[in-house]
Amino acid sequence: MNYRSTRTIVNDINSNLFKFYEMFRDNHADYIIDRIIKNINTFWLLRRGVKQKSEEAEIYKPRYMKMREYANQTKDWIDIYSCMFYAFSQQMRFNSKGEFNMPFGNGAFTEQNEQYIRDGCAFFHRGSVITTNFDFRELKVDKLNPMDFVYLDPPYFNTTATYNENNGWSMQDDLDLFKLCEQLDARHIRFGMSNVFKCKGKENTHLIEWCEKCGWRVYIFDNFTYMACGKGNSEAKEVFICNY
Ligand SMILES: C[S@@+](CC[C@H](N)C(=O)[O-])C[C@H]1O[C@@H](n2cnc3c(N)ncnc32)[C@H](O)[C@@H]1O
């Protein structure tokens, strides 16, 4: 998002995430923030987090559940987005019926979140940003040129996240993504990929071997605490892999 370019294409296969990108693109930040605050007030939620398992959490959990029920009825993306701030780990997940189904968390909609919305809207309002919703295998590498930069933020093979449950990302996906990177490199197009070499004691050996084989530059973020690896897990080895 900080990359300066004349044109930026943001792609994700998840149609729900795509809807959120559209929500940032089509609305003014003040409007989104006002609507979230209105929902918070309607359902008597707080602007600060509550401690899990405390008496306070028992009070706010049913209020969150009411807001979630309401959002699943209106199916309005700002209503669903409002729920995310009060959901477990402030994450998004939808069931097979398309209903937002994250349990109650101990977070809250903060001033920092307001800033994220302002930054997100500023980005998606740029006329040069296009959002697309396709499988990465459909990327037309021959339409790109060495002035382009491709940033890849795939699910991590050896971790589980809400977008990655139920075998959502397989070994074959990793291998196809590696192939795409090699095709980009062959055309002198720069790519950068976020990933993890090690998480919860499990090494992604095929990723490590691929980096060694191709001689990619690897930046390691030591002691990075990534949510899917468990908070405070100093064993997690988050990496940025690139060909430049
Ligand atoms: C680590 S998340 C990154 C999401 C986004 N960049 C962000 O920061 O919010 C990985 C993303 O890869 C997407 N994804 C999974 N399989 C995909 C595929 N075959 N093609 C394109 N995107 C895919 C998931 O939907 C998920 O949103």
PDB file of C-alpha atoms and ligand atoms in Angstrom:
ATOM      1  CA  MET A   1       0.000   0.000   0.000  1.00  0.00           C
ATOM      2  CA  ASN A   2       2.969   2.297   0.536  1.00  0.00           C
ATOM      3  CA  TYR A   3       4.442   1.455  -2.850  1.00  0.00           C
ATOM      4  CA  ARG A   4       4.268   4.463  -5.188  1.00  0.00           C
ATOM      5  CA  SER A   5       2.889   3.451  -8.557  1.00  0.00           C
ATOM      6  CA  THR A   6       0.802   4.771 -11.409  1.00  0.00           C
ATOM      7  CA  ARG A   7      -1.447   1.689 -11.150  1.00  0.00           C
ATOM      8  CA  THR A   8      -1.989  -0.829  -8.344  1.00  0.00           C
ATOM      9  CA  ILE A   9      -3.988  -4.045  -8.639  1.00  0.00           C
ATOM     10  CA  VAL A  10      -5.126  -5.619  -5.350  1.00  0.00           C
ATOM     11  CA  ASN A  11      -6.271  -9.196  -5.773  1.00  0.00           C
ATOM     12  CA  ASP A  12      -7.736 -11.831  -3.455  1.00  0.00           C
ATOM     13  CA  ILE A  13      -9.743 -14.977  -4.202  1.00  0.00           C
ATOM     14  CA  ASN A  14     -11.897 -14.435  -1.106  1.00  0.00           C
ATOM     15  CA  SER A  15     -15.047 -12.644  -2.237  1.00  0.00           C
ATOM     16  CA  ASN A  16     -15.821 -11.457   1.325  1.00  0.00           C
ATOM     17  CA  LEU A  17     -12.464  -9.704   1.588  1.00  0.00           C
ATOM     18  CA  PHE A  18     -13.091  -8.266  -1.872  1.00  0.00           C
ATOM     19  CA  LYS A  19     -16.387  -6.789  -0.567  1.00  0.00           C
ATOM     20  CA  PHE A  20     -14.481  -5.032   2.215  1.00  0.00           C
ATOM     21  CA  TYR A  21     -12.047  -3.573  -0.300  1.00  0.00           C
ATOM     22  CA  GLU A  22     -15.083  -2.262  -2.204  1.00  0.00           C
ATOM     23  CA  MET A  23     -16.507  -0.847   1.027  1.00  0.00           C
ATOM     24  CA  PHE A  24     -13.331   1.247   1.514  1.00  0.00           C
ATOM     25  CA  ARG A  25     -13.378   2.268  -2.132  1.00  0.00           C
ATOM     26  CA  ASP A  26     -17.047   3.303  -2.272  1.00  0.00           C
ATOM     27  CA  ASN A  27     -17.456   5.122   1.068  1.00  0.00           C
ATOM     28  CA  HIS A  28     -15.976   8.130   2.802  1.00  0.00           C
ATOM     29  CA  ALA A  29     -13.944   7.208   5.922  1.00  0.00           C
ATOM     30  CA  ASP A  30     -16.119   9.475   8.139  1.00  0.00           C
ATOM     31  CA  TYR A  31     -19.251   7.673   6.943  1.00  0.00           C
ATOM     32  CA  ILE A  32     -17.802   4.207   7.773  1.00  0.00           C
ATOM     33  CA  ILE A  33     -16.601   5.397  11.204  1.00  0.00           C
ATOM     34  CA  ASP A  34     -19.959   7.063  12.017  1.00  0.00           C
ATOM     35  CA  ARG A  35     -21.873   3.926  11.064  1.00  0.00           C
ATOM     36  CA  ILE A  36     -19.601   1.727  13.258  1.00  0.00           C
ATOM     37  CA  ILE A  37     -20.011   4.097  16.225  1.00  0.00           C
ATOM     38  CA  LYS A  38     -23.777   4.126  15.682  1.00  0.00           C
ATOM     39  CA  ASN A  39     -23.803   0.295  15.830  1.00  0.00           C
ATOM     40  CA  ILE A  40     -21.622   0.319  18.962  1.00  0.00           C
ATOM     41  CA  ASN A  41     -24.078   2.699  20.651  1.00  0.00           C
ATOM     42  CA  THR A  42     -27.159   0.812  19.446  1.00  0.00           C
ATOM     43  CA  PHE A  43     -25.868  -2.470  20.920  1.00  0.00           C
ATOM     44  CA  TRP A  44     -24.333  -0.872  24.043  1.00  0.00           C
ATOM     45  CA  LEU A  45     -20.803  -2.011  23.320  1.00  0.00           C
ATOM     46  CA  LEU A  46     -17.658  -0.273  24.570  1.00  0.00           C
ATOM     47  CA  ARG A  47     -14.915   1.786  22.919  1.00  0.00           C
ATOM     48  CA  ARG A  48     -12.352  -0.097  25.030  1.00  0.00           C
ATOM     49  CA  GLY A  49     -11.676  -3.856  25.312  1.00  0.00           C
ATOM     50  CA  VAL A  50     -13.023  -6.054  28.096  1.00  0.00           C
ATOM     51  CA  LYS A  51     -11.106  -8.805  29.863  1.00  0.00           C
ATOM     52  CA  GLN A  52     -12.059 -12.342  28.779  1.00  0.00           C
ATOM     53  CA  LYS A  53     -13.931 -14.455  31.356  1.00  0.00           C
ATOM     54  CA  SER A  54     -14.514 -11.416  33.549  1.00  0.00           C
ATOM     55  CA  GLU A  55     -18.011 -10.348  34.625  1.00  0.00           C
ATOM     56  CA  GLU A  56     -17.700  -7.560  32.093  1.00  0.00           C
ATOM     57  CA  ALA A  57     -17.205 -10.039  29.253  1.00  0.00           C
ATOM     58  CA  GLU A  58     -20.413 -11.842  30.308  1.00  0.00           C
ATOM     59  CA  ILE A  59     -22.297  -8.555  29.937  1.00  0.00           C
ATOM     60  CA  TYR A  60     -20.850  -7.640  26.565  1.00  0.00           C
ATOM     61  CA  LYS A  61     -20.916 -11.067  24.911  1.00  0.00           C
ATOM     62  CA  PRO A  62     -24.757 -11.184  24.460  1.00  0.00           C
ATOM     63  CA  ARG A  63     -24.668  -7.602  23.159  1.00  0.00           C
ATOM     64  CA  TYR A  64     -22.054  -8.615  20.583  1.00  0.00           C
ATOM     65  CA  MET A  65     -24.170 -11.644  19.623  1.00  0.00           C
ATOM     66  CA  LYS A  66     -27.152  -9.324  19.026  1.00  0.00           C
ATOM     67  CA  MET A  67     -25.054  -7.061  16.817  1.00  0.00           C
ATOM     68  CA  ARG A  68     -23.775 -10.106  14.895  1.00  0.00           C
ATOM     69  CA  GLU A  69     -27.354 -11.363  14.409  1.00  0.00           C
ATOM     70  CA  TYR A  70     -28.378  -7.920  13.167  1.00  0.00           C
ATOM     71  CA  ALA A  71     -25.428  -7.721  10.734  1.00  0.00           C
ATOM     72  CA  ASN A  72     -26.210 -11.168   9.356  1.00  0.00           C
ATOM     73  CA  GLN A  73     -29.781  -9.976   8.718  1.00  0.00           C
ATOM     74  CA  THR A  74     -28.908  -6.657   7.052  1.00  0.00           C
ATOM     75  CA  LYS A  75     -25.946  -8.274   5.194  1.00  0.00           C
ATOM     76  CA  ASP A  76     -24.560  -4.722   5.052  1.00  0.00           C
ATOM     77  CA  TRP A  77     -20.755  -4.802   4.885  1.00  0.00           C
ATOM     78  CA  ILE A  78     -20.313  -1.892   7.321  1.00  0.00           C
ATOM     79  CA  ASP A  79     -22.520  -3.724   9.863  1.00  0.00           C
ATOM     80  CA  ILE A  80     -20.454  -6.898   9.390  1.00  0.00           C
ATOM     81  CA  TYR A  81     -17.240  -4.889   9.623  1.00  0.00           C
ATOM     82  CA  SER A  82     -18.494  -3.346  12.915  1.00  0.00           C
ATOM     83  CA  CYS A  83     -18.708  -6.874  14.388  1.00  0.00           C
ATOM     84  CA  MET A  84     -15.104  -7.665  13.503  1.00  0.00           C
ATOM     85  CA  PHE A  85     -13.733  -5.223  16.124  1.00  0.00           C
ATOM     86  CA  TYR A  86     -15.555  -7.143  18.896  1.00  0.00           C
ATOM     87  CA  ALA A  87     -14.906 -10.626  17.466  1.00  0.00           C
ATOM     88  CA  PHE A  88     -12.293 -13.100  18.691  1.00  0.00           C
ATOM     89  CA  SER A  89      -8.809 -11.830  17.678  1.00  0.00           C
ATOM     90  CA  GLN A  90     -10.653  -9.210  15.598  1.00  0.00           C
ATOM     91  CA  GLN A  91     -10.859 -11.691  12.752  1.00  0.00           C
ATOM     92  CA  MET A  92     -13.258 -12.415   9.905  1.00  0.00           C
ATOM     93  CA  ARG A  93     -14.850 -15.773   9.225  1.00  0.00           C
ATOM     94  CA  PHE A  94     -18.027 -16.774   7.428  1.00  0.00           C
ATOM     95  CA  ASN A  95     -19.915 -20.089   7.473  1.00  0.00           C
ATOM     96  CA  SER A  96     -21.137 -21.926   4.370  1.00  0.00           C
ATOM     97  CA  LYS A  97     -24.362 -19.845   4.451  1.00  0.00           C
ATOM     98  CA  GLY A  98     -22.245 -16.690   4.200  1.00  0.00           C
ATOM     99  CA  GLU A  99     -22.965 -15.656   7.814  1.00  0.00           C
ATOM    100  CA  PHE A 100     -20.295 -13.925   9.900  1.00  0.00           C
ATOM    101  CA  ASN A 101     -19.656 -16.480  12.661  1.00  0.00           C
ATOM    102  CA  MET A 102     -16.696 -15.346  14.769  1.00  0.00           C
ATOM    103  CA  PRO A 103     -17.253 -15.739  18.534  1.00  0.00           C
ATOM    104  CA  PHE A 104     -16.996 -12.815  20.955  1.00  0.00           C
ATOM    105  CA  GLY A 105     -13.507 -11.423  21.607  1.00  0.00           C
ATOM    106  CA  ASN A 106     -12.149  -8.898  24.044  1.00  0.00           C
ATOM    107  CA  GLY A 107     -11.262  -6.158  21.571  1.00  0.00           C
ATOM    108  CA  ALA A 108     -12.971  -2.880  20.781  1.00  0.00           C
ATOM    109  CA  PHE A 109     -13.201  -0.222  18.111  1.00  0.00           C
ATOM    110  CA  THR A 110     -10.373   2.182  18.998  1.00  0.00           C
ATOM    111  CA  GLU A 111      -8.982   5.465  17.706  1.00  0.00           C
ATOM    112  CA  GLN A 112      -6.172   3.457  16.127  1.00  0.00           C
ATOM    113  CA  ASN A 113      -8.813   1.495  14.161  1.00  0.00           C
ATOM    114  CA  GLU A 114     -10.318   4.804  13.011  1.00  0.00           C
ATOM    115  CA  GLN A 115      -6.908   5.738  11.645  1.00  0.00           C
ATOM    116  CA  TYR A 116      -6.661   2.391   9.814  1.00  0.00           C
ATOM    117  CA  ILE A 117     -10.008   3.141   8.152  1.00  0.00           C
ATOM    118  CA  ARG A 118      -8.834   6.623   7.131  1.00  0.00           C
ATOM    119  CA  ASP A 119      -5.608   5.147   5.714  1.00  0.00           C
ATOM    120  CA  GLY A 120      -7.511   2.315   3.990  1.00  0.00           C
ATOM    121  CA  CYS A 121      -9.973   4.733   2.375  1.00  0.00           C
ATOM    122  CA  ALA A 122      -7.162   7.066   1.284  1.00  0.00           C
ATOM    123  CA  PHE A 123      -5.515   4.094  -0.438  1.00  0.00           C
ATOM    124  CA  PHE A 124      -8.604   2.601  -2.094  1.00  0.00           C
ATOM    125  CA  HIS A 125      -9.874   6.052  -3.153  1.00  0.00           C
ATOM    126  CA  ARG A 126      -6.768   6.555  -5.307  1.00  0.00           C
ATOM    127  CA  GLY A 127      -8.016   6.411  -8.888  1.00  0.00           C
ATOM    128  CA  SER A 128      -5.040   4.214  -9.705  1.00  0.00           C
ATOM    129  CA  VAL A 129      -6.138   1.301  -7.478  1.00  0.00           C
ATOM    130  CA  ILE A 130      -8.076  -1.583  -9.028  1.00  0.00           C
ATOM    131  CA  THR A 131      -9.476  -4.499  -6.989  1.00  0.00           C
ATOM    132  CA  THR A 132      -9.819  -7.946  -8.563  1.00  0.00           C
ATOM    133  CA  ASN A 133     -11.114 -11.283  -7.325  1.00  0.00           C
ATOM    134  CA  PHE A 134      -9.368 -14.197  -9.040  1.00  0.00           C
ATOM    135  CA  ASP A 135      -7.081 -17.149  -8.409  1.00  0.00           C
ATOM    136  CA  PHE A 136      -3.388 -16.159  -8.540  1.00  0.00           C
ATOM    137  CA  ARG A 137      -2.856 -18.837 -11.226  1.00  0.00           C
ATOM    138  CA  GLU A 138      -4.858 -16.627 -13.595  1.00  0.00           C
ATOM    139  CA  LEU A 139      -2.306 -13.811 -13.431  1.00  0.00           C
ATOM    140  CA  LYS A 140      -1.150 -13.026 -16.962  1.00  0.00           C
ATOM    141  CA  VAL A 141       2.604 -12.809 -16.457  1.00  0.00           C
ATOM    142  CA  ASP A 142       3.122 -11.935 -20.138  1.00  0.00           C
ATOM    143  CA  LYS A 143       1.091  -8.728 -19.612  1.00  0.00           C
ATOM    144  CA  LEU A 144       3.603  -7.501 -16.986  1.00  0.00           C
ATOM    145  CA  ASN A 145       6.961  -5.826 -17.603  1.00  0.00           C
ATOM    146  CA  PRO A 146      10.158  -5.143 -15.600  1.00  0.00           C
ATOM    147  CA  MET A 147       8.708  -1.848 -14.305  1.00  0.00           C
ATOM    148  CA  ASP A 148       6.076  -3.835 -12.365  1.00  0.00           C
ATOM    149  CA  PHE A 149       6.370  -5.179  -8.824  1.00  0.00           C
ATOM    150  CA  VAL A 150       4.346  -8.167  -7.607  1.00  0.00           C
ATOM    151  CA  TYR A 151       3.804  -8.491  -3.846  1.00  0.00           C
ATOM    152  CA  LEU A 152       2.495 -11.873  -2.692  1.00  0.00           C
ATOM    153  CA  ASP A 153       0.931 -12.398   0.724  1.00  0.00           C
ATOM    154  CA  PRO A 154      -0.211 -16.047   0.591  1.00  0.00           C
ATOM    155  CA  PRO A 155      -1.646 -18.212   3.383  1.00  0.00           C
ATOM    156  CA  TYR A 156       1.206 -19.925   5.203  1.00  0.00           C
ATOM    157  CA  PHE A 157       1.363 -23.662   4.473  1.00  0.00           C
ATOM    158  CA  ASN A 158       2.452 -24.628   8.005  1.00  0.00           C
ATOM    159  CA  THR A 159       0.044 -22.412   9.968  1.00  0.00           C
ATOM    160  CA  THR A 160      -3.713 -22.267  10.369  1.00  0.00           C
ATOM    161  CA  ALA A 161      -5.607 -19.006  10.081  1.00  0.00           C
ATOM    162  CA  THR A 162      -9.301 -18.259   9.511  1.00  0.00           C
ATOM    163  CA  TYR A 163      -8.673 -17.908   5.742  1.00  0.00           C
ATOM    164  CA  ASN A 164      -6.640 -21.101   5.739  1.00  0.00           C
ATOM    165  CA  GLU A 165      -8.790 -23.588   7.692  1.00  0.00           C
ATOM    166  CA  ASN A 166     -10.118 -26.853   6.214  1.00  0.00           C
ATOM    167  CA  ASN A 167      -7.048 -27.343   4.034  1.00  0.00           C
ATOM    168  CA  GLY A 168      -7.705 -24.016   2.317  1.00  0.00           C
ATOM    169  CA  TRP A 169      -4.087 -23.806   1.163  1.00  0.00           C
ATOM    170  CA  SER A 170      -2.309 -26.967  -0.017  1.00  0.00           C
ATOM    171  CA  MET A 171       1.210 -28.015  -0.935  1.00  0.00           C
ATOM    172  CA  GLN A 172       0.141 -27.787  -4.605  1.00  0.00           C
ATOM    173  CA  ASP A 173      -0.861 -24.122  -4.048  1.00  0.00           C
ATOM    174  CA  ASP A 174       2.597 -23.408  -2.643  1.00  0.00           C
ATOM    175  CA  LEU A 175       4.259 -25.159  -5.592  1.00  0.00           C
ATOM    176  CA  ASP A 176       2.100 -23.268  -8.128  1.00  0.00           C
ATOM    177  CA  LEU A 177       2.969 -19.995  -6.401  1.00  0.00           C
ATOM    178  CA  PHE A 178       6.679 -20.853  -6.547  1.00  0.00           C
ATOM    179  CA  LYS A 179       6.263 -21.497 -10.291  1.00  0.00           C
ATOM    180  CA  LEU A 180       4.641 -18.094 -10.718  1.00  0.00           C
ATOM    181  CA  CYS A 181       7.592 -16.440  -8.928  1.00  0.00           C
ATOM    182  CA  GLU A 182      10.039 -18.214 -11.211  1.00  0.00           C
ATOM    183  CA  GLN A 183       8.072 -17.052 -14.275  1.00  0.00           C
ATOM    184  CA  LEU A 184       8.190 -13.464 -12.980  1.00  0.00           C
ATOM    185  CA  ASP A 185      11.915 -13.709 -12.354  1.00  0.00           C
ATOM    186  CA  ALA A 186      12.520 -15.094 -15.845  1.00  0.00           C
ATOM    187  CA  ARG A 187      10.848 -11.954 -17.219  1.00  0.00           C
ATOM    188  CA  HIS A 188      12.955  -9.683 -14.907  1.00  0.00           C
ATOM    189  CA  ILE A 189       9.869  -8.667 -12.942  1.00  0.00           C
ATOM    190  CA  ARG A 190      10.509  -8.018  -9.265  1.00  0.00           C
ATOM    191  CA  PHE A 191       8.487  -9.983  -6.714  1.00  0.00           C
ATOM    192  CA  GLY A 192       8.352 -10.009  -2.914  1.00  0.00           C
ATOM    193  CA  MET A 193       6.627 -12.620  -0.777  1.00  0.00           C
ATOM    194  CA  SER A 194       5.744 -12.738   2.925  1.00  0.00           C
ATOM    195  CA  ASN A 195       5.907 -16.218   4.453  1.00  0.00           C
ATOM    196  CA  VAL A 196       7.160 -18.230   7.434  1.00  0.00           C
ATOM    197  CA  PHE A 197      10.098 -20.644   7.532  1.00  0.00           C
ATOM    198  CA  LYS A 198       9.176 -21.987  10.948  1.00  0.00           C
ATOM    199  CA  CYS A 199       6.111 -21.819  13.126  1.00  0.00           C
ATOM    200  CA  LYS A 200       5.233 -23.732  16.311  1.00  0.00           C
ATOM    201  CA  GLY A 201       8.314 -25.900  15.790  1.00  0.00           C
ATOM    202  CA  LYS A 202       7.192 -26.895  12.260  1.00  0.00           C
ATOM    203  CA  GLU A 203       9.545 -26.006   9.399  1.00  0.00           C
ATOM    204  CA  ASN A 204       8.312 -25.292   5.901  1.00  0.00           C
ATOM    205  CA  THR A 205      11.131 -27.345   4.351  1.00  0.00           C
ATOM    206  CA  HIS A 206       9.948 -27.119   0.744  1.00  0.00           C
ATOM    207  CA  LEU A 207       9.882 -23.302   1.019  1.00  0.00           C
ATOM    208  CA  ILE A 208      13.383 -23.186   2.537  1.00  0.00           C
ATOM    209  CA  GLU A 209      14.747 -25.573  -0.109  1.00  0.00           C
ATOM    210  CA  TRP A 210      13.116 -23.583  -2.926  1.00  0.00           C
ATOM    211  CA  CYS A 211      14.727 -20.341  -1.665  1.00  0.00           C
ATOM    212  CA  GLU A 212      18.125 -22.026  -1.518  1.00  0.00           C
ATOM    213  CA  LYS A 213      17.715 -23.605  -4.971  1.00  0.00           C
ATOM    214  CA  CYS A 214      16.690 -20.317  -6.634  1.00  0.00           C
ATOM    215  CA  GLY A 215      19.023 -18.105  -4.587  1.00  0.00           C
ATOM    216  CA  TRP A 216      16.323 -15.664  -3.501  1.00  0.00           C
ATOM    217  CA  ARG A 217      17.159 -12.941  -1.035  1.00  0.00           C
ATOM    218  CA  VAL A 218      15.544 -13.761   2.316  1.00  0.00           C
ATOM    219  CA  TYR A 219      14.986 -11.242   5.118  1.00  0.00           C
ATOM    220  CA  ILE A 220      14.284 -12.926   8.461  1.00  0.00           C
ATOM    221  CA  PHE A 221      12.282 -11.128  11.117  1.00  0.00           C
ATOM    222  CA  ASP A 222      13.541 -12.690  14.332  1.00  0.00           C
ATOM    223  CA  ASN A 223      11.222 -12.810  17.334  1.00  0.00           C
ATOM    224  CA  PHE A 224       8.290 -11.697  15.213  1.00  0.00           C
ATOM    225  CA  THR A 225       5.041 -12.556  17.000  1.00  0.00           C
ATOM    226  CA  TYR A 226       2.641 -13.644  14.320  1.00  0.00           C
ATOM    227  CA  MET A 227      -0.915 -14.397  15.480  1.00  0.00           C
ATOM    228  CA  ALA A 228      -1.257 -17.791  13.745  1.00  0.00           C
ATOM    229  CA  CYS A 229       2.030 -18.891  15.340  1.00  0.00           C
ATOM    230  CA  GLY A 230       0.811 -18.028  18.812  1.00  0.00           C
ATOM    231  CA  LYS A 231       1.397 -14.766  20.613  1.00  0.00           C
ATOM    232  CA  GLY A 232       4.894 -14.403  22.029  1.00  0.00           C
ATOM    233  CA  ASN A 233       6.204 -17.401  20.081  1.00  0.00           C
ATOM    234  CA  SER A 234       9.823 -16.360  19.647  1.00  0.00           C
ATOM    235  CA  GLU A 235      10.454 -19.549  17.635  1.00  0.00           C
ATOM    236  CA  ALA A 236       8.386 -18.195  14.728  1.00  0.00           C
ATOM    237  CA  LYS A 237      10.532 -17.303  11.750  1.00  0.00           C
ATOM    238  CA  GLU A 238       8.657 -14.785   9.593  1.00  0.00           C
ATOM    239  CA  VAL A 239      10.390 -14.038   6.300  1.00  0.00           C
ATOM    240  CA  PHE A 240      10.276 -11.725   3.301  1.00  0.00           C
ATOM    241  CA  ILE A 241      11.516 -13.441   0.138  1.00  0.00           C
ATOM    242  CA  CYS A 242      12.423 -11.450  -2.978  1.00  0.00           C
ATOM    243  CA  ASN A 243      14.380 -11.588  -6.227  1.00  0.00           C
ATOM    244  CA  TYR A 244      16.018  -8.153  -6.037  1.00  0.00           C
TER     245      TYR A 244
HETATM  246  C1  LIG B   1      -2.108 -13.921   4.594  1.00  0.00           C
HETATM  247  S1  LIG B   1      -3.693 -13.537   3.867  1.00  0.00           S
HETATM  248  C2  LIG B   1      -3.381 -11.960   3.211  1.00  0.00           C
HETATM  249  C3  LIG B   1      -4.577 -11.143   2.956  1.00  0.00           C
HETATM  250  C4  LIG B   1      -4.321  -9.652   2.673  1.00  0.00           C
HETATM  251  N1  LIG B   1      -3.102  -9.434   1.932  1.00  0.00           N
HETATM  252  C5  LIG B   1      -4.288  -8.923   3.968  1.00  0.00           C
HETATM  253  O1  LIG B   1      -3.207  -8.501   4.417  1.00  0.00           O
HETATM  254  O2  LIG B   1      -5.355  -8.745   4.570  1.00  0.00           O
HETATM  255  C6  LIG B   1      -3.712 -14.649   2.511  1.00  0.00           C
HETATM  256  C7  LIG B   1      -4.811 -14.389   1.498  1.00  0.00           C
HETATM  257  O3  LIG B   1      -4.655 -15.250   0.362  1.00  0.00           O
HETATM  258  C8  LIG B   1      -5.922 -15.443  -0.219  1.00  0.00           C
HETATM  259  N2  LIG B   1      -5.890 -16.603  -1.144  1.00  0.00           N
HETATM  260  C9  LIG B   1      -5.949 -17.925  -0.832  1.00  0.00           C
HETATM  261  N3  LIG B   1      -5.891 -18.676  -1.929  1.00  0.00           N
HETATM  262  C10 LIG B   1      -5.793 -17.824  -2.988  1.00  0.00           C
HETATM  263  C11 LIG B   1      -5.705 -18.026  -4.411  1.00  0.00           C
HETATM  264  N4  LIG B   1      -5.702 -19.247  -4.933  1.00  0.00           N
HETATM  265  N5  LIG B   1      -5.626 -16.933  -5.205  1.00  0.00           N
HETATM  266  C12 LIG B   1      -5.643 -15.682  -4.678  1.00  0.00           C
HETATM  267  N6  LIG B   1      -5.717 -15.426  -3.321  1.00  0.00           N
HETATM  268  C13 LIG B   1      -5.796 -16.495  -2.495  1.00  0.00           C
HETATM  269  C14 LIG B   1      -6.805 -15.670   0.989  1.00  0.00           C
HETATM  270  O4  LIG B   1      -8.163 -15.435   0.670  1.00  0.00           O
HETATM  271  C15 LIG B   1      -6.227 -14.672   2.009  1.00  0.00           C
HETATM  272  O5  LIG B   1      -6.968 -13.483   2.058  1.00  0.00           O
END
